[in-house]
Short mmCIF file of C-alpha atoms in Angstrom, two decimals:
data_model
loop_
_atom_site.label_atom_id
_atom_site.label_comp_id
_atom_site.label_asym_id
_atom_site.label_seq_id
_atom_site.Cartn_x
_atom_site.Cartn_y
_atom_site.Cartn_z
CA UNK A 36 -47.63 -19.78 7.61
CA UNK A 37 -50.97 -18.54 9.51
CA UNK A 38 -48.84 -16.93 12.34
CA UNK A 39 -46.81 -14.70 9.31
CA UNK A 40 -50.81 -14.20 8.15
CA UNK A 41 -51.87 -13.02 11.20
CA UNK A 42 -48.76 -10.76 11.89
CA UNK A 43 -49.00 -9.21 8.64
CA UNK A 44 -52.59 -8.47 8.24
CA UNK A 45 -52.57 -5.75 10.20
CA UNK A 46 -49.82 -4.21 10.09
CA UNK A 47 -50.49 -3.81 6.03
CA UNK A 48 -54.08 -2.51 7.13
CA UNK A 49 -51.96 0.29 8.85
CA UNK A 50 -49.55 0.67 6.35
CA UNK A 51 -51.68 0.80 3.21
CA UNK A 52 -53.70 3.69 3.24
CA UNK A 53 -51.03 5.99 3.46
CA UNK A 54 -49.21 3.97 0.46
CA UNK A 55 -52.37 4.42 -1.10
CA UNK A 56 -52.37 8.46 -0.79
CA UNK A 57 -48.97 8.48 -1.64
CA UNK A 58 -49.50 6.92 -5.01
CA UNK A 59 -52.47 8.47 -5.61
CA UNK A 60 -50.52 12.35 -5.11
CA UNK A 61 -47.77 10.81 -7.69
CA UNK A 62 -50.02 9.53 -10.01
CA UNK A 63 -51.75 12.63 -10.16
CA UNK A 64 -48.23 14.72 -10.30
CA UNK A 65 -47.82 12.47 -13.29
CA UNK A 66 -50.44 12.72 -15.08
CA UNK A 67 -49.83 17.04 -14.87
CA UNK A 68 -46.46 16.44 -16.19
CA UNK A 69 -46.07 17.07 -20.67
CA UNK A 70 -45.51 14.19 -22.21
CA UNK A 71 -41.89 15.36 -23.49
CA UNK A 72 -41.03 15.72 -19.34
CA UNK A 73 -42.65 12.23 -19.03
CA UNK A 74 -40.26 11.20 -21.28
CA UNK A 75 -37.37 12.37 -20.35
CA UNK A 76 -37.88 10.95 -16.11
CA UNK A 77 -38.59 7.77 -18.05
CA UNK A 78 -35.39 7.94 -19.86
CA UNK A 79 -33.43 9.31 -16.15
CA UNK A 80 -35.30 6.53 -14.36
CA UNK A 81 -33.77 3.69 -16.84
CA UNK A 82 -30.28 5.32 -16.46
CA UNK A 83 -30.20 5.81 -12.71
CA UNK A 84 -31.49 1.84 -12.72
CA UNK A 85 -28.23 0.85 -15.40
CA UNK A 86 -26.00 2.73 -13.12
CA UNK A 87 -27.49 1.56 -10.10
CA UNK A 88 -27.04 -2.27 -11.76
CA UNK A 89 -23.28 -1.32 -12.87
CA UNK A 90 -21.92 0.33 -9.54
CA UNK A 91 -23.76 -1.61 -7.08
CA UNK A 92 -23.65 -5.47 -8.85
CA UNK A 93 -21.69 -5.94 -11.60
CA UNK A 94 -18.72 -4.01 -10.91
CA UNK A 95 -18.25 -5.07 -6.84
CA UNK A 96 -18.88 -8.82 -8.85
CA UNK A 97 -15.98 -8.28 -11.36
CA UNK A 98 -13.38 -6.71 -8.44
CA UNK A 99 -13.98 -9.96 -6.47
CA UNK A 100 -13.32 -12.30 -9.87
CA UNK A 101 -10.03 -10.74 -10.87
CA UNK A 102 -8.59 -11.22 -6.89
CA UNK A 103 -9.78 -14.90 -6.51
CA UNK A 104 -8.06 -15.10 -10.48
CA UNK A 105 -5.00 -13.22 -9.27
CA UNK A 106 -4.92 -15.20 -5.73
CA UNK A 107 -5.31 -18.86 -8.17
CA UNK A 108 -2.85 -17.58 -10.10
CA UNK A 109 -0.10 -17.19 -7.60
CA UNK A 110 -1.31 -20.50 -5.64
CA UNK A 111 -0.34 -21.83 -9.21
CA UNK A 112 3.11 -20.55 -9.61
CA UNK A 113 3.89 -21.44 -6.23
CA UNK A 114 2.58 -24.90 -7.31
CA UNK A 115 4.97 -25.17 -10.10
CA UNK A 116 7.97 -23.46 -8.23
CA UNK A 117 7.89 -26.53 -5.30
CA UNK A 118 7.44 -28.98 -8.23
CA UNK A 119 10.75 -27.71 -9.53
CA UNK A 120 12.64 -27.92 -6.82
CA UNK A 121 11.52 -31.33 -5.75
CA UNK A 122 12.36 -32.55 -9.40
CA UNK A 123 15.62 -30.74 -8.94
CA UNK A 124 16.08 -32.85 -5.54
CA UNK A 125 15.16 -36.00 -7.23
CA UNK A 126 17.20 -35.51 -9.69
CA UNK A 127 20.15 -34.49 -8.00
CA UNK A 128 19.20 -38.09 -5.88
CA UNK A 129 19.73 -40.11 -8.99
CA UNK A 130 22.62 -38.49 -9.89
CA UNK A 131 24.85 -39.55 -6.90
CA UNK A 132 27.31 -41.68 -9.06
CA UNK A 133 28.88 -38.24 -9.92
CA UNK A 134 29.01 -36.73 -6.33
CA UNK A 135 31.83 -37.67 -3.58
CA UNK A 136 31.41 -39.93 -0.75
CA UNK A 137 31.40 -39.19 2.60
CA UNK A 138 32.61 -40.92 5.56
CA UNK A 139 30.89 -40.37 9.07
CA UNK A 140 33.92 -38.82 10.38
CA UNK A 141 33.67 -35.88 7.74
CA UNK A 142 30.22 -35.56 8.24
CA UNK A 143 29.58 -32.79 10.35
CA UNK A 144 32.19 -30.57 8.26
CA UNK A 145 30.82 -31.42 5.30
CA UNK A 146 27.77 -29.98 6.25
CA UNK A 147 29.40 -26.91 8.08
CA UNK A 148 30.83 -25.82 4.76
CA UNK A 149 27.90 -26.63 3.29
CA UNK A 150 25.80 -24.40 5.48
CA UNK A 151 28.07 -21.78 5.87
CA UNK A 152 28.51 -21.73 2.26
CA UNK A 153 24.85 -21.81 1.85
CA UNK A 154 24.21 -18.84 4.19
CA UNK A 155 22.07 -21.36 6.29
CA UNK A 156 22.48 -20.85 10.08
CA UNK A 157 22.22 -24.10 12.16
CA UNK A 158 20.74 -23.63 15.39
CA UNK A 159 21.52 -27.30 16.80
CA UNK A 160 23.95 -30.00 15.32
CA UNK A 161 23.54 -32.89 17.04
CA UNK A 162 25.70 -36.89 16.20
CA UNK A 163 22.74 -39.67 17.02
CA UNK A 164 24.51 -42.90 16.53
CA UNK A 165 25.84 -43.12 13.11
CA UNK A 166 23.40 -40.23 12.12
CA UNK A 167 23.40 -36.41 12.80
CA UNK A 168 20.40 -34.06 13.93
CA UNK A 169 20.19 -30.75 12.01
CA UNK A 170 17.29 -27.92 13.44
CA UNK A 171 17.44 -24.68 11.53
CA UNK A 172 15.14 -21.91 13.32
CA UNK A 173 14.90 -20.27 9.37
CA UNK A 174 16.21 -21.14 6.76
CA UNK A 175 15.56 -20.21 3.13
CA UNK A 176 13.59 -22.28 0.92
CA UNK A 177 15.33 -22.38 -2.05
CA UNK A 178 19.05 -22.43 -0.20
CA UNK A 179 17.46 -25.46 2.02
CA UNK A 180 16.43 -27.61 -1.07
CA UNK A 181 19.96 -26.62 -2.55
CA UNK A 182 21.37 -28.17 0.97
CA UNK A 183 19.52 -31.34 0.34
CA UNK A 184 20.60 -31.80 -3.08
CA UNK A 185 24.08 -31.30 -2.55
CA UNK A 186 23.95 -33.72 0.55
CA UNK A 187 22.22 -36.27 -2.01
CA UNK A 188 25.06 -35.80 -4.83
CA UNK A 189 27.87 -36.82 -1.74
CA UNK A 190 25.43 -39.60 -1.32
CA UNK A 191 24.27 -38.63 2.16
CA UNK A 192 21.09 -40.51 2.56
CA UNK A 193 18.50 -38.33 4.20
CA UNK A 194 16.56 -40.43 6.67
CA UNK A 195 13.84 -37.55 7.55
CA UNK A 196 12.96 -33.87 7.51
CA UNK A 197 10.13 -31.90 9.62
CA UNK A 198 9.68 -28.71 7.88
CA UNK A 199 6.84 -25.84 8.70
CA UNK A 200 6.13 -22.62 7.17
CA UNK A 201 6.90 -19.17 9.07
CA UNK A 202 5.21 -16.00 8.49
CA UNK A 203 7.84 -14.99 6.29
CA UNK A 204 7.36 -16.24 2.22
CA UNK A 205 10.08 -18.20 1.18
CA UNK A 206 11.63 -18.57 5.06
CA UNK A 207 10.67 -21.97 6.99
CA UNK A 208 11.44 -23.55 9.71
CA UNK A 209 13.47 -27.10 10.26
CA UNK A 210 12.73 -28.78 13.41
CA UNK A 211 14.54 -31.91 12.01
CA UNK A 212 16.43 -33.10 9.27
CA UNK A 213 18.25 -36.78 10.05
CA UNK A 214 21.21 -37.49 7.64
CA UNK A 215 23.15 -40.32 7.73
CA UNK A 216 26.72 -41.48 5.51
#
C-alpha cells in the first residue's frame, strides 16, 4: 500500500493545481449564470445522466437477457424433442409382439428397404458373425430414430450405436450401429 502512496503523491501534487483552477473558472462561470439557466443545466445534466444510465447499462443489460432467454429456450425444445423420440424408441421396443420377425438371412434386405425407404444412405454394410455393421456418413435425426424403431418392432435387437453430431442441425453421423436377429 506505501509503494501506491508514494507513486501517487506526486503525481496528484502535479495534477491538482490545475484541477484546482479548473474548478475554480467553473465555479465562478456558475455562480454568473441566472438562477432560471442554473436550473435548466441542472435539469439537462439529470437527463443526459438517465440517458447515459438507459443507453449505456440498462439497455446493452436487457439485449444480453432476452438472447441467453431465447438461447435456454431452444436448448429446451431441443431437450424435449430428443425426449420424444427416445420415448418413441422405447416404446416402439416394447411393442415388438406386434412387429414381424426376422431371420439372419433376411437381414441385410430388411434393412436395405428400410434405408432406402427411409432416404438413409449407408456408407458401409458389413455381416460380423451373426450380426451386421451399419456406418452412415449422415443421416437424419429424426429418419435415424425412425430406422431404429422399426428395426425394434421386427424385433431386431440393437447391440450398439456410436452416434456424433455434424455441423449440420438435425444431420449426424453413425460410425456404428450393431444389429443382430
Amino acid at each position: 500500500m506505501s509503494k501506491l502512496k508514494q507513486w501517487l503523491t506526486p503525481l496528484t501534487q502535479k495534477v491538482a493545481p490545475p484541477l484546482m483552477q479548473v474548478r475554480a473558472k467553473a465555479l465562478q462561470r456558475w455562480q454568473l449564470l441566472q438562477p432560471r439557466e442554473q436550473t435548466m443545466l441542472q435539469l439537462m445534466a439529470v437527463v443526459i445522466a438517465i440517458a447515459l444510465l438507459w443507453f449505456a447499462i440498462w439497455q446493452p443489460l436487457q439485449e444480453r437477457t432476452q438472447r441467453a432467454e431465447a438461447a435456454l429456450e431452444s436448448e429446451y425444445n431441443t431437450q424435449s424433442f430428443v425426449e420424444n423420440q427416445i420415448a418413441q424408441v422405447l416404446q416402439a421396443r416394447n411393442n415388438q409382439q406386434g412387429g414381424s420377425r426376422v431371420n439372419a438371412n433376411q437381414l441385410s434386405g430388411v434393412v436395405t428397404t428400410l434405408t432406402n425407404e427411409l432416404e438413409l444412405e449407408v456408407a458401409r454394410m458389413q455381416p460380423q458373425n451373426d450380426s451386421l455393421l451399419l456406418v452412415f456418413n449422415e443421416a437424419d435425426f429424426t429418419n435415424l430414430l425412425e430406422l431404429l424403431a422399426r428395426l425394434s418392432e421386427r424385433q431386431v435387437v440393437i447391440e450398439a450405436v456410436d452416434v456424433s453430431e455434424t455441423d449440420n442441425a438435425g444431420i449426424v453421423r453413425v460410425r456404428r450401429l450393431l444389429i443382430r436377429v
